[in-house]
Amino acid sequence: MNSHENSIKRKYTIEDLENILDSIPNCIWTKDKNGEYTYVNKTFSENMNLSKDEIIGKTDFDFGNTKLANIINEDDKKILSRNIPTLSENKINVKGKKRWFEIYKTPLKRKNNNLPWIMAIARDTTFDKTLDEDLQNLFNSNELNNDIILPLINTKDIINNKNTSNKYLYKLQKIIDSLSSKLNTEGISLFLYNKSDKCLNLYLNAGKSNIDIKEIVPLTNNDIINLNKNVYNNVFEVSKNSIFSTYQKKYQKNNSIYCIRSCSIKYSNDLIGVLNIYYPANYTPKFSQEDFIKSTCNKLGILIKNHILSCQLKNEFQKRLYIEKELELFLDTATDSCALVDFDGTFLKISNNFTNTLGWNEDELLYKKFQDLIYPDDIEKSNNFRKNVRNSGKFKGSGLIHRYLCKNGQYKTLEWNWNLIQDKNHIILTGKDITEEKKLKEEKKHLEETIALETLKTTFFANVSHEFRTPLNIILTAIQLISIKLSNCPCSEDKEKIFQYIKGIKQNSYRLLKLVNNLLDLTKIDGGYYELKSIKCNIVNLIEEIVLSVADHIGSKKREIIFDTTEEEILTSCDPEKIETILLNLLSNAVKFTKENDSIEVNLNVDSYYKNVVISVRNSGSKIDKEDAKIIFNRFTQLDNLLNRRCEGSGIGLALVKSLVDLHGGDIWVNTLFEDGAEIIFTIPIKELESKEISEFHTKTLNANIERYNVEFSDIYNL
């Protein structure tokens, strides 16, 4: 120290200097060349969570983190060897947490001592670093990804829908929490400006403020003007006339908050919101916070505005995506096939229904041209269509029908409607598969022709039958008169021979009459005007009396008929005359195929549910196989070859029998399991009528129809 320096009297003490260093919010320390701490200020010791005495005289290796100690030791050696100061940013573990520090180190030469020291100052930049990282992460997350899916238009949408954007809200809350901790405040509230409702809506809270999240601060027109004029652009304390004055009084009592500092959040002079910072009474911050608060508010303004813009873009993107998906869904669910082709016939886009119709998948069709699928005979029509579209100036049309090749090799007929996109030379086609419709039309036409033919045939049979009946009645009447006259004639050498001729004429007339009657009955049934005259009767007696009435006639043919039943009485509703027709036809058929001196069996039972009467007619003729059993009840069907028939018959008797059984609601079939001949079985449902009177089908009535039996058995010859 020279004489001048000695003449200067210091006006401060070492204690004054240490108090000054302890009041600085940054960490300050000195080390000797061996790395031992020679001085630390209060902020440093607080960060280390140790007293000054516990730190001074020790090296970094004494605090347990060898890896960090090695890094610091190497850095200190470089500074001493180079003899120049350095400024660096380091991440250090403090109290179990990773924190960032901006560290300034410089070599310090001591007076009268050539051994240098190191002096360092470290500023905690953790909040700034974290804030920048969080902001950057939020900017990245606001890109068009799946983290933010809600379309937000303005701050009101953010307020109303904040719970849906979890990542954004979490990061923003983290920034507010960190800011509150950094500024050592009672709490912080973030208000967002709601332009449409002219108010500030509370959006986020941090710290101990416990402010109602539904809080709304209304704004007058004057408040809005002041906000737009940047009156609240800087940090200010809430005054009595401030927009937050009522708000401040409300929470001073509840939370012991006596001071609110506010700063507007803006982006390009557009008000985004307001940041309120709450301090306890008589609180004095260690350093001025205004620039730091303003910087943070500027970053928040960028962040929130970026979020709004990103969501607007996201909203537009989502709308377009939704429209495309909706259109695609419409095309896929539409019953019509849809395709987009160019004038060359190349497929540009196709619907699922189009691929489903033809069987080709989308990739296969996109490699084909429209003409590749068209049926060869329809190609010329397709080419003419494309020429007409080019030359006619028409932009849409319908009724274009082509056949198209399916993947399975078959062809389907499609009918198209089309629209021309003129500026792109594309054609939109919407079509439907009319293959089945076309097939049904052809089948309908064929059916109508068949019905017309059947109607003509039925009418013809009806007319022919009526025309036959008149001459037959005349012939039978004449034969009857001749027989009477001949019977009264005394003697004649040829009398017996004449009677034989008369018998032949009469039998063939009866046969012809039977054919006419059967044709008339079938015609009436086909026409739908054949009615049953059902009565309540004992069907057991009915069947038995019919069998007994024809027993003599069958006996004269040297055949025997046997009736057997397990029931004495079964009351049901039926038409006795039609039942007689059914049974006589079956017996007539059985007589033809029964050998001489054999018997015909008629059996009557009920089914196990007592719902149907089961009647069977058996003969000892040839067995009917399964194939013949399928067609035996068809009209004009005979099982013997027409050139080699053993028995006469028109082939419509069994068809009539089936129709009459069907009218009764019954069923008829051939028992192909019967091995000793042929057996036909039919059923009649057991029905109850309200009438309690039972009609008897008396033998007297049967005897009056002897001529009818002659008619029914008229086609039996040579027996």
XYZ file of C-alpha atoms in Angstrom:
719
model
C 0.000 0.000 0.000
C 1.506 3.356 -1.062
C 1.392 6.560 0.933
C -1.684 7.819 -0.979
C -3.652 4.701 -0.217
C -2.591 4.841 3.411
C -3.827 8.417 3.594
C -7.372 7.300 2.552
C -9.418 6.405 5.535
C -11.902 3.578 4.916
C -15.414 4.481 5.892
C -16.665 0.859 5.965
C -15.746 -2.250 7.797
C -15.335 -5.905 6.838
C -18.718 -6.514 8.439
C -20.247 -3.877 6.153
C -18.810 -5.622 3.108
C -20.064 -9.016 4.252
C -23.535 -7.603 4.908
C -23.533 -6.157 1.411
C -22.479 -9.485 -0.093
C -25.061 -11.346 1.997
C -27.842 -9.096 0.711
C -27.088 -9.937 -2.914
C -29.551 -12.632 -4.193
C -26.730 -14.333 -6.137
C -24.279 -16.919 -4.824
C -20.771 -15.496 -4.186
C -17.693 -17.438 -3.052
C -13.904 -17.530 -3.157
C -11.468 -20.463 -3.229
C -7.733 -20.862 -2.841
C -5.538 -22.720 -5.320
C -6.251 -26.010 -3.532
C -9.956 -25.618 -4.085
C -10.784 -24.873 -0.452
C -13.583 -22.360 0.130
C -12.245 -19.194 1.750
C -15.514 -17.226 1.675
C -19.233 -17.793 0.886
C -22.149 -15.383 1.193
C -25.524 -16.045 2.770
C -27.255 -16.961 -0.513
C -24.610 -19.621 -1.229
C -24.913 -21.190 2.230
C -28.717 -21.207 1.957
C -28.539 -22.992 -1.388
C -26.135 -25.538 0.108
C -28.396 -25.850 3.158
C -25.246 -25.504 5.320
C -23.808 -22.799 7.555
C -20.822 -20.757 6.417
C -18.561 -22.452 8.957
C -19.570 -25.861 7.576
C -18.429 -24.803 4.094
C -15.299 -22.647 4.597
C -12.069 -24.631 4.629
C -13.559 -27.537 2.690
C -13.400 -28.567 -0.961
C -16.199 -29.701 -3.263
C -15.076 -33.302 -2.720
C -16.151 -33.005 0.929
C -19.820 -32.641 -0.067
C -20.278 -36.123 -1.530
C -20.800 -35.521 -5.251
C -17.454 -36.717 -6.612
C -18.489 -36.436 -10.253
C -19.554 -32.797 -9.864
C -16.478 -32.044 -7.754
C -14.163 -33.323 -10.508
C -15.914 -31.149 -13.107
C -15.644 -28.026 -10.913
C -12.007 -28.782 -10.018
C -10.997 -29.116 -13.694
C -12.815 -25.884 -14.521
C -11.053 -24.035 -11.677
C -7.617 -25.271 -12.835
C -8.260 -23.977 -16.380
C -9.165 -20.557 -15.027
C -6.015 -20.381 -12.901
C -3.778 -21.609 -15.727
C -5.240 -19.288 -18.363
C -5.603 -16.396 -15.957
C -8.769 -15.123 -17.682
C -12.364 -14.888 -16.416
C -15.114 -17.191 -17.795
C -18.927 -17.062 -18.034
C -20.739 -20.394 -18.258
C -24.140 -21.996 -17.687
C -24.245 -25.188 -15.652
C -26.867 -27.595 -14.360
C -26.218 -28.413 -10.673
C -28.026 -30.641 -8.206
C -29.114 -28.456 -5.288
C -31.109 -29.960 -2.433
C -32.034 -32.912 -4.595
C -33.290 -30.759 -7.488
C -31.665 -29.955 -10.827
C -31.075 -26.223 -11.135
C -29.434 -23.994 -13.710
C -26.842 -21.353 -12.796
C -25.108 -18.672 -14.845
C -21.609 -18.637 -13.280
C -18.959 -15.926 -13.630
C -15.468 -16.977 -12.438
C -12.298 -14.885 -12.362
C -8.765 -15.371 -10.950
C -8.135 -13.100 -7.948
C -4.589 -12.103 -6.944
C -4.096 -11.348 -3.298
C -1.847 -8.528 -2.144
C 1.543 -9.636 -0.772
C 0.710 -13.185 -1.824
C 1.549 -14.672 -5.161
C -0.868 -17.567 -4.683
C -4.023 -16.731 -6.643
C -7.597 -17.283 -5.504
C -10.771 -17.806 -7.519
C -13.751 -15.532 -7.041
C -17.141 -16.551 -8.484
C -20.699 -15.200 -8.753
C -23.581 -17.521 -9.718
C -27.056 -16.357 -10.769
C -29.910 -18.867 -10.536
C -31.425 -19.053 -14.049
C -33.534 -22.135 -13.413
C -36.839 -20.316 -13.791
C -35.758 -18.528 -16.980
C -34.415 -21.776 -18.406
C -37.469 -23.771 -17.420
C -39.804 -21.069 -18.672
C -38.079 -20.977 -22.054
C -38.120 -24.772 -22.288
C -41.773 -24.965 -21.286
C -42.689 -22.269 -23.759
C -40.772 -24.064 -26.502
C -42.428 -27.363 -25.607
C -45.806 -25.700 -25.646
C -45.072 -24.147 -29.024
C -44.152 -27.587 -30.314
C -47.209 -29.187 -28.768
C -49.415 -26.608 -30.441
C -48.463 -27.964 -33.830
C -50.984 -30.095 -35.676
C -50.770 -33.209 -33.586
C -53.104 -35.228 -31.421
C -52.278 -33.420 -28.166
C -54.696 -30.603 -28.918
C -57.804 -31.731 -30.693
C -60.268 -29.058 -29.618
C -61.002 -26.285 -32.110
C -60.489 -23.036 -30.142
C -61.211 -19.692 -31.727
C -60.467 -17.177 -28.969
C -59.758 -16.805 -25.248
C -63.427 -17.450 -24.457
C -63.140 -20.884 -26.014
C -60.013 -21.566 -23.946
C -61.886 -20.574 -20.777
C -64.925 -22.712 -21.544
C -62.990 -25.746 -22.743
C -59.707 -25.666 -20.830
C -60.119 -29.096 -19.282
C -59.929 -30.748 -22.685
C -56.423 -29.485 -23.515
C -54.626 -31.180 -20.651
C -51.031 -30.844 -21.853
C -51.396 -27.164 -22.615
C -53.111 -26.448 -19.286
C -50.548 -28.451 -17.314
C -47.613 -26.591 -18.835
C -49.260 -23.214 -18.347
C -50.037 -24.028 -14.716
C -46.424 -25.105 -14.245
C -45.201 -21.733 -15.546
C -47.518 -19.826 -13.192
C -46.465 -21.974 -10.230
C -42.780 -21.463 -11.029
C -43.284 -17.714 -11.401
C -45.019 -17.525 -8.020
C -42.169 -19.412 -6.394
C -39.528 -17.311 -8.165
C -41.104 -14.021 -7.069
C -41.774 -15.333 -3.545
C -45.424 -14.200 -3.704
C -48.579 -15.215 -1.878
C -50.038 -16.267 -5.196
C -50.657 -15.450 -8.854
C -53.860 -15.379 -10.918
C -54.115 -15.435 -14.687
C -57.146 -13.676 -16.180
C -58.088 -14.023 -19.851
C -59.906 -11.272 -21.685
C -63.372 -12.236 -22.913
C -64.058 -9.760 -25.681
C -67.619 -10.836 -26.438
C -68.756 -10.624 -22.784
C -66.601 -7.578 -21.912
C -64.978 -9.102 -18.870
C -61.888 -10.790 -17.491
C -62.327 -14.479 -16.650
C -60.119 -16.115 -14.058
C -58.315 -19.003 -15.746
C -55.488 -20.220 -13.457
C -54.367 -19.840 -9.833
C -51.012 -20.433 -8.189
C -49.677 -20.202 -4.651
C -51.834 -19.523 -1.595
C -54.385 -17.221 -3.194
C -57.261 -19.777 -3.090
C -59.267 -17.519 -5.343
C -62.572 -18.776 -6.721
C -61.827 -20.139 -10.191
C -65.241 -18.880 -11.369
C -64.284 -15.295 -10.582
C -65.279 -12.800 -13.280
C -64.138 -9.159 -13.357
C -66.573 -7.063 -15.437
C -65.158 -4.286 -17.576
C -66.765 -0.963 -18.349
C -66.367 0.708 -21.716
C -63.841 3.064 -20.100
C -61.870 0.086 -18.775
C -61.738 -1.387 -22.256
C -60.565 1.934 -23.703
C -57.828 2.177 -21.067
C -56.757 -1.396 -21.725
C -56.517 -0.711 -25.444
C -54.538 2.479 -24.750
C -51.877 0.503 -22.874
C -52.788 2.141 -19.554
C -52.089 -1.201 -17.920
C -49.183 -2.157 -20.079
C -46.670 -1.810 -17.216
C -46.634 -3.391 -13.795
C -48.755 -1.342 -11.409
C -50.160 -1.566 -7.933
C -53.936 -1.691 -7.735
C -55.348 1.687 -6.761
C -58.764 2.578 -5.391
C -60.072 3.369 -8.853
C -58.571 0.343 -10.563
C -60.626 -2.386 -12.212
C -59.278 -4.741 -9.519
C -60.067 -2.513 -6.529
C -63.271 -4.369 -5.588
C -61.533 -7.612 -6.292
C -58.646 -6.641 -4.001
C -60.938 -5.752 -1.081
C -62.721 -9.062 -1.419
C -59.569 -11.118 -0.977
C -57.642 -8.920 1.440
C -59.809 -10.119 4.291
C -59.907 -13.776 3.344
C -56.267 -14.269 2.400
C -54.403 -11.452 4.177
C -53.438 -10.075 0.755
C -52.815 -6.375 1.023
C -51.167 -5.633 -2.295
C -51.911 -6.690 -5.852
C -49.583 -5.930 -8.729
C -50.947 -6.382 -12.244
C -49.473 -6.553 -15.693
C -51.363 -6.811 -18.964
C -50.673 -9.712 -21.302
C -50.653 -8.632 -24.927
C -49.793 -9.825 -28.372
C -49.329 -7.242 -31.150
C -51.307 -4.690 -29.125
C -54.220 -7.109 -28.751
C -55.184 -7.666 -25.143
C -54.927 -11.344 -24.184
C -55.364 -11.094 -20.415
C -54.013 -9.777 -17.133
C -51.553 -11.309 -14.648
C -52.260 -10.501 -10.969
C -49.490 -11.013 -8.395
C -50.426 -11.046 -4.696
C -48.057 -9.911 -1.920
C -48.444 -9.934 1.850
C -48.508 -6.679 3.797
C -45.277 -4.691 4.006
C -43.487 -7.088 1.650
C -40.434 -5.694 -0.080
C -38.888 -7.792 -2.859
C -35.147 -8.332 -2.836
C -34.813 -6.887 -6.323
C -36.963 -5.075 -8.857
C -39.306 -7.543 -10.525
C -40.965 -5.356 -13.144
C -38.766 -6.201 -16.112
C -38.882 -9.875 -15.241
C -42.706 -9.821 -14.889
C -43.129 -7.894 -18.144
C -40.838 -10.321 -19.967
C -42.816 -13.262 -18.619
C -46.127 -11.638 -19.632
C -44.810 -11.054 -23.142
C -43.908 -14.731 -23.410
C -47.310 -15.734 -22.023
C -48.976 -13.510 -24.624
C -47.024 -15.235 -27.399
C -47.848 -18.632 -25.925
C -51.594 -18.068 -25.561
C -51.907 -16.373 -28.946
C -49.928 -19.183 -30.533
C -52.290 -21.657 -28.908
C -55.307 -19.812 -30.305
C -53.816 -19.596 -33.811
C -52.762 -23.237 -33.721
C -56.232 -24.275 -32.651
C -57.807 -22.173 -35.379
C -55.604 -23.948 -37.891
C -56.376 -27.239 -36.206
C -60.068 -26.406 -36.364
C -59.864 -25.718 -40.083
C -57.888 -28.891 -40.631
C -60.372 -30.894 -38.556
C -63.271 -29.444 -40.530
C -61.703 -30.470 -43.815
C -60.793 -33.862 -42.415
C -64.326 -34.309 -41.095
C -65.832 -33.333 -44.442
C -63.545 -35.777 -46.253
C -64.342 -38.566 -43.813
C -68.040 -37.750 -43.955
C -67.948 -37.856 -47.749
C -65.972 -41.102 -47.701
C -68.396 -42.579 -45.163
C -71.322 -41.460 -47.302
C -69.825 -43.096 -50.376
C -69.081 -46.293 -48.470
C -72.553 -46.515 -46.919
C -74.451 -45.440 -50.027
C -76.375 -48.234 -51.701
C -75.108 -47.053 -55.067
C -71.637 -47.734 -56.422
C -69.517 -44.616 -56.948
C -66.447 -44.074 -59.098
C -64.329 -41.197 -60.380
C -62.754 -41.762 -63.808
C -60.981 -39.644 -66.398
C -61.863 -39.516 -70.099
C -59.473 -42.372 -70.805
C -61.509 -44.563 -68.474
C -58.840 -44.828 -65.772
C -60.208 -45.268 -62.271
C -59.172 -42.431 -59.946
C -61.314 -43.236 -56.908
C -63.894 -45.893 -56.094
C -66.316 -46.590 -53.259
C -66.421 -49.735 -51.148
C -69.810 -50.654 -52.574
C -68.331 -50.701 -56.067
C -65.609 -53.141 -54.993
C -68.163 -55.240 -53.110
C -70.391 -55.416 -56.176
C -67.715 -56.634 -58.592
C -65.462 -58.471 -56.141
C -62.253 -56.639 -57.148
C -60.347 -54.822 -54.404
C -59.419 -51.149 -54.723
C -55.792 -51.759 -55.725
C -56.842 -54.149 -58.495
C -59.365 -51.689 -59.917
C -57.024 -48.699 -59.809
C -54.690 -50.591 -62.161
C -57.507 -51.236 -64.634
C -59.408 -49.096 -67.077
C -63.153 -48.843 -67.201
C -63.246 -50.494 -70.620
C -61.323 -53.546 -69.340
C -64.361 -54.603 -67.315
C -67.099 -53.963 -69.872
C -68.759 -56.883 -71.631
C -67.413 -57.064 -75.230
C -70.824 -56.386 -76.792
C -71.160 -53.192 -74.687
C -67.746 -51.650 -75.505
C -68.978 -49.802 -78.581
C -71.814 -48.301 -76.570
C -69.289 -47.173 -73.917
C -67.031 -45.527 -76.516
C -69.995 -43.703 -78.030
C -70.954 -42.489 -74.573
C -67.525 -40.919 -73.976
C -67.570 -39.272 -77.405
C -71.004 -37.827 -76.741
C -69.879 -36.452 -73.372
C -66.954 -34.685 -75.060
C -68.955 -33.271 -77.944
C -72.467 -32.709 -76.640
C -71.664 -30.165 -73.948
C -73.875 -32.017 -71.480
C -72.680 -32.041 -67.882
C -74.834 -34.842 -66.515
C -76.992 -37.730 -67.596
C -78.541 -41.040 -66.559
C -79.625 -44.437 -67.838
C -76.209 -45.696 -68.968
C -76.420 -49.523 -68.752
C -73.427 -51.845 -69.191
C -72.445 -55.341 -68.143
C -69.233 -55.557 -66.099
C -66.813 -58.375 -65.418
C -66.650 -59.595 -61.816
C -63.588 -61.154 -60.252
C -65.325 -64.559 -60.237
C -65.692 -64.405 -64.033
C -69.401 -63.610 -64.063
C -70.971 -60.421 -65.386
C -73.236 -58.002 -63.561
C -75.429 -55.325 -65.090
C -75.020 -51.794 -63.702
C -77.037 -48.680 -64.493
C -75.125 -45.381 -64.163
C -75.867 -41.714 -63.591
C -72.986 -39.400 -64.443
C -71.752 -35.857 -63.855
C -68.908 -34.158 -65.699
C -66.234 -32.155 -63.852
C -65.380 -30.018 -66.838
C -62.265 -28.217 -65.590
C -60.585 -31.531 -64.715
C -62.034 -33.705 -67.496
C -63.221 -36.161 -64.871
C -66.517 -38.023 -64.746
C -68.320 -38.895 -61.514
C -70.346 -42.085 -61.865
C -73.015 -43.304 -59.456
C -74.651 -46.581 -60.313
C -76.659 -49.460 -58.958
C -76.536 -53.177 -59.589
C -79.648 -54.051 -61.600
C -78.624 -57.649 -62.320
C -81.258 -59.115 -60.007
C -83.788 -56.494 -61.061
C -83.250 -57.392 -64.708
C -83.446 -61.086 -63.849
C -86.666 -60.522 -61.906
C -88.160 -58.617 -64.839
C -87.334 -61.502 -67.152
C -88.739 -63.992 -64.644
C -91.826 -61.834 -64.213
C -92.338 -61.754 -67.960
C -91.904 -65.525 -68.151
C -94.288 -65.981 -65.214
C -96.885 -63.733 -66.816
C -96.624 -65.748 -70.013
C -96.948 -68.984 -68.020
C -99.977 -67.642 -66.133
C -101.564 -66.540 -69.385
C -100.943 -70.001 -70.848
C -102.360 -71.711 -67.752
C -105.379 -69.418 -67.819
C -105.920 -70.262 -71.475
C -105.514 -73.963 -70.735
C -107.912 -73.813 -67.777
C -110.481 -71.928 -69.814
C -110.067 -74.430 -72.626
C -110.579 -77.413 -70.282
C -113.627 -75.759 -68.721
C -115.190 -75.097 -72.112
C -114.341 -78.561 -73.410
C -115.730 -80.175 -70.257
C -119.012 -78.310 -70.591
C -119.210 -79.145 -74.267
C -118.597 -82.847 -73.477
C -121.234 -83.056 -70.778
C -124.196 -82.198 -72.978
C -123.675 -84.969 -75.576
C -122.718 -87.420 -72.808
C -125.973 -86.791 -70.997
C -127.856 -87.338 -74.244
C -125.959 -90.587 -74.913
C -126.542 -91.886 -71.372
C -130.226 -90.960 -71.536
C -130.575 -92.713 -74.892
C -128.772 -95.810 -73.555
C -131.117 -95.860 -70.562
C -134.194 -95.693 -72.811
C -132.803 -98.395 -75.091
C -132.132 -100.608 -72.071
C -135.718 -100.118 -70.816
C -137.226 -100.824 -74.235
C -134.991 -103.834 -74.700
C -135.945 -105.187 -71.284
C -139.657 -104.959 -72.201
C -139.111 -106.578 -75.594
C -140.305 -110.272 -75.633
C -137.482 -112.290 -77.037
C -134.688 -111.546 -79.282
C -131.936 -113.732 -80.495
C -129.362 -110.956 -80.065
C -130.733 -109.524 -76.801
C -127.792 -110.621 -74.625
C -125.307 -109.416 -77.189
C -127.065 -106.054 -77.424
C -126.974 -105.688 -73.627
C -123.239 -106.371 -73.744
C -122.795 -103.571 -76.278
C -124.947 -101.271 -74.204
C -122.826 -102.043 -71.122
C -119.632 -101.136 -73.020
C -121.156 -97.903 -74.308
C -122.388 -97.052 -70.819
C -119.051 -97.801 -69.114
C -117.072 -95.690 -71.582
C -119.610 -92.916 -71.265
C -119.189 -93.059 -67.484
C -115.421 -92.991 -67.952
C -115.677 -89.951 -70.153
C -118.061 -88.370 -67.643
C -115.570 -89.063 -64.831
C -112.834 -87.337 -66.823
C -115.130 -84.374 -67.484
C -116.110 -84.128 -63.807
C -112.491 -84.281 -62.673
C -111.466 -81.610 -65.165
C -114.322 -79.372 -64.055
C -113.404 -79.810 -60.391
C -109.738 -79.029 -61.054
C -110.729 -75.995 -63.113
C -112.887 -74.686 -60.258
C -110.088 -75.287 -57.745
C -107.578 -73.456 -59.955
C -110.036 -70.608 -60.373
C -110.458 -70.290 -56.624
C -114.240 -70.706 -56.601
C -114.413 -74.307 -55.450
C -115.932 -74.277 -51.961
C -116.154 -76.945 -49.294
C -119.537 -77.562 -47.694
C -118.214 -78.558 -44.302
C -120.455 -80.052 -41.645
C -119.868 -81.633 -38.273
C -119.841 -85.399 -38.648
C -118.388 -88.645 -37.344
C -115.680 -89.300 -39.904
C -115.275 -92.912 -38.719
C -118.869 -93.698 -39.739
C -118.419 -91.726 -42.958
C -115.377 -93.732 -44.104
C -116.917 -97.026 -43.006
C -120.178 -96.405 -44.916
C -118.270 -95.443 -48.073
C -116.226 -98.655 -47.858
C -119.335 -100.801 -47.259
C -121.208 -99.177 -50.129
C -118.534 -100.213 -52.650
C -117.813 -103.626 -51.133
C -120.234 -105.457 -53.431
C -118.958 -103.634 -56.489
C -115.352 -104.501 -55.626
C -116.409 -108.041 -54.718
C -117.836 -108.442 -58.207
C -114.298 -107.796 -59.435
C -113.096 -110.757 -57.336
C -111.327 -108.454 -54.879
C -111.979 -107.986 -51.199
C -112.054 -104.697 -49.274
C -111.292 -104.548 -45.546
C -111.923 -101.595 -43.221
C -110.134 -101.348 -39.881
C -110.051 -98.594 -37.257
C -108.821 -98.037 -33.699
C -111.444 -95.343 -33.072
C -115.217 -95.628 -32.743
C -116.009 -91.946 -33.067
C -114.082 -88.915 -34.264
C -116.091 -85.723 -34.614
C -114.670 -83.204 -37.030
C -115.614 -80.658 -39.651
C -115.351 -81.789 -43.270
C -117.200 -81.982 -46.588
C -118.557 -85.575 -46.760
C -119.057 -85.443 -50.528
C -115.434 -84.406 -51.106
C -114.188 -87.059 -48.648
C -116.179 -89.595 -50.682
C -114.564 -88.335 -53.899
C -111.103 -88.671 -52.339
C -111.703 -92.211 -51.090
C -113.450 -93.451 -54.265
C -110.556 -92.190 -56.413
C -108.038 -93.956 -54.181
C -110.117 -97.173 -54.135
C -110.554 -97.058 -57.923
C -106.796 -96.702 -58.263
C -106.211 -99.535 -55.759
C -108.597 -101.935 -57.552
C -106.632 -101.508 -60.789
C -103.395 -102.679 -59.187
C -104.775 -105.346 -56.824
C -104.406 -108.910 -57.972
C -107.418 -111.195 -58.229
C -108.510 -112.689 -54.854
C -106.281 -110.197 -52.990
C -107.618 -107.577 -50.635
C -107.638 -103.788 -50.371
C -107.164 -102.398 -46.868
C -108.603 -99.131 -45.600
C -107.238 -98.149 -42.166
C -108.319 -95.199 -40.008
C -106.367 -93.881 -36.991
C -105.437 -90.621 -35.301
C -101.941 -89.177 -34.875
C -100.152 -89.080 -31.527
C -101.247 -85.481 -30.864
C -104.916 -86.230 -31.703
C -104.893 -83.394 -34.229
C -105.343 -85.330 -37.485
C -107.340 -88.289 -38.755
C -104.948 -90.591 -40.619
C -106.516 -92.703 -43.415
C -104.533 -95.160 -45.538
C -105.443 -97.236 -48.601
C -103.290 -100.299 -49.326
C -103.204 -102.654 -52.286
C -101.105 -105.680 -53.165
C -99.757 -104.247 -56.406
C -96.259 -103.063 -57.207
C -94.353 -100.935 -54.701
C -93.988 -97.235 -55.550
C -90.359 -96.085 -55.304
C -89.185 -92.733 -53.902
C -88.680 -91.021 -57.273
C -92.169 -91.941 -58.505
C -93.646 -90.900 -55.149
C -92.460 -87.320 -55.823
C -94.492 -86.975 -59.041
C -97.454 -89.319 -58.573
C -99.781 -86.472 -57.524
C -98.841 -84.255 -60.483
C -101.458 -83.775 -63.180
C -101.533 -86.142 -66.141
C -98.876 -88.336 -64.506
C -98.954 -92.122 -64.860
C -96.188 -94.362 -63.650
C -96.469 -96.898 -66.475
C -95.152 -96.098 -69.947
C -97.987 -94.911 -72.170
C -97.245 -97.651 -74.739
C -97.141 -100.387 -72.138
C -99.830 -99.504 -69.589
C -101.399 -102.286 -67.584
C -104.297 -100.114 -66.409
C -106.424 -97.337 -67.866
C -106.566 -93.843 -66.404
C -106.357 -90.168 -67.290
C -103.673 -89.258 -64.769
C -105.688 -86.489 -63.113
C -107.502 -88.502 -60.435
C -104.684 -88.367 -57.878
C -104.062 -84.693 -58.700
C -107.715 -83.995 -57.846
C -107.384 -86.064 -54.658
C -104.377 -83.978 -53.532
C -106.216 -80.714 -54.270
C -109.244 -81.831 -52.214
C -107.018 -82.933 -49.309
C -105.218 -79.565 -49.445
C -108.574 -77.743 -49.327
C -109.332 -79.584 -46.088
C -105.954 -78.496 -44.691
C -104.600 -82.027 -44.728
C -101.649 -83.776 -46.321
C -101.197 -86.770 -48.628
C -98.175 -88.916 -49.435
C -96.964 -92.339 -50.549
C -95.581 -94.659 -47.888
C -92.437 -95.820 -49.683
C -91.468 -97.976 -46.689
C -94.408 -100.334 -47.296
C -92.888 -103.427 -48.933
C -95.983 -105.587 -49.702
C -97.559 -103.327 -52.281
C -98.523 -99.682 -52.493
C -99.926 -97.513 -49.698
C -101.268 -93.983 -49.993
C -101.929 -92.068 -46.762
C -103.858 -88.851 -46.290
C -104.809 -86.805 -43.223
C -107.818 -84.663 -42.353
C -107.425 -82.161 -39.471
C -109.711 -82.645 -36.491
C -111.645 -79.369 -36.253
C -114.412 -78.342 -33.904
C -117.544 -76.488 -35.028
C -119.820 -74.402 -32.833
C -122.838 -76.392 -33.997
C -123.731 -79.307 -31.718
C -125.774 -81.128 -34.384
C -124.067 -84.099 -35.978
C -124.980 -84.886 -39.595
C -125.148 -88.530 -40.567
C -123.999 -89.617 -44.009
C -126.657 -92.329 -44.283
C -126.380 -95.453 -46.331
C -129.575 -94.350 -48.035
C -127.705 -91.424 -49.494
C -124.910 -93.717 -50.585
C -127.329 -96.110 -52.237
C -128.778 -93.205 -54.180
C -125.314 -92.627 -55.695
C -124.799 -96.092 -57.150
C -124.494 -94.521 -60.574
C -121.727 -92.304 -59.196
C -119.739 -95.400 -58.167
C -120.184 -96.737 -61.665
C -118.692 -93.490 -62.894
C -115.758 -93.609 -60.434
C -114.921 -97.226 -61.338
C -115.610 -96.812 -65.049
C -111.918 -96.915 -66.052
C -111.519 -100.474 -64.689
C -111.506 -102.916 -67.627
C -111.051 -106.654 -67.966
C -111.554 -107.376 -64.256
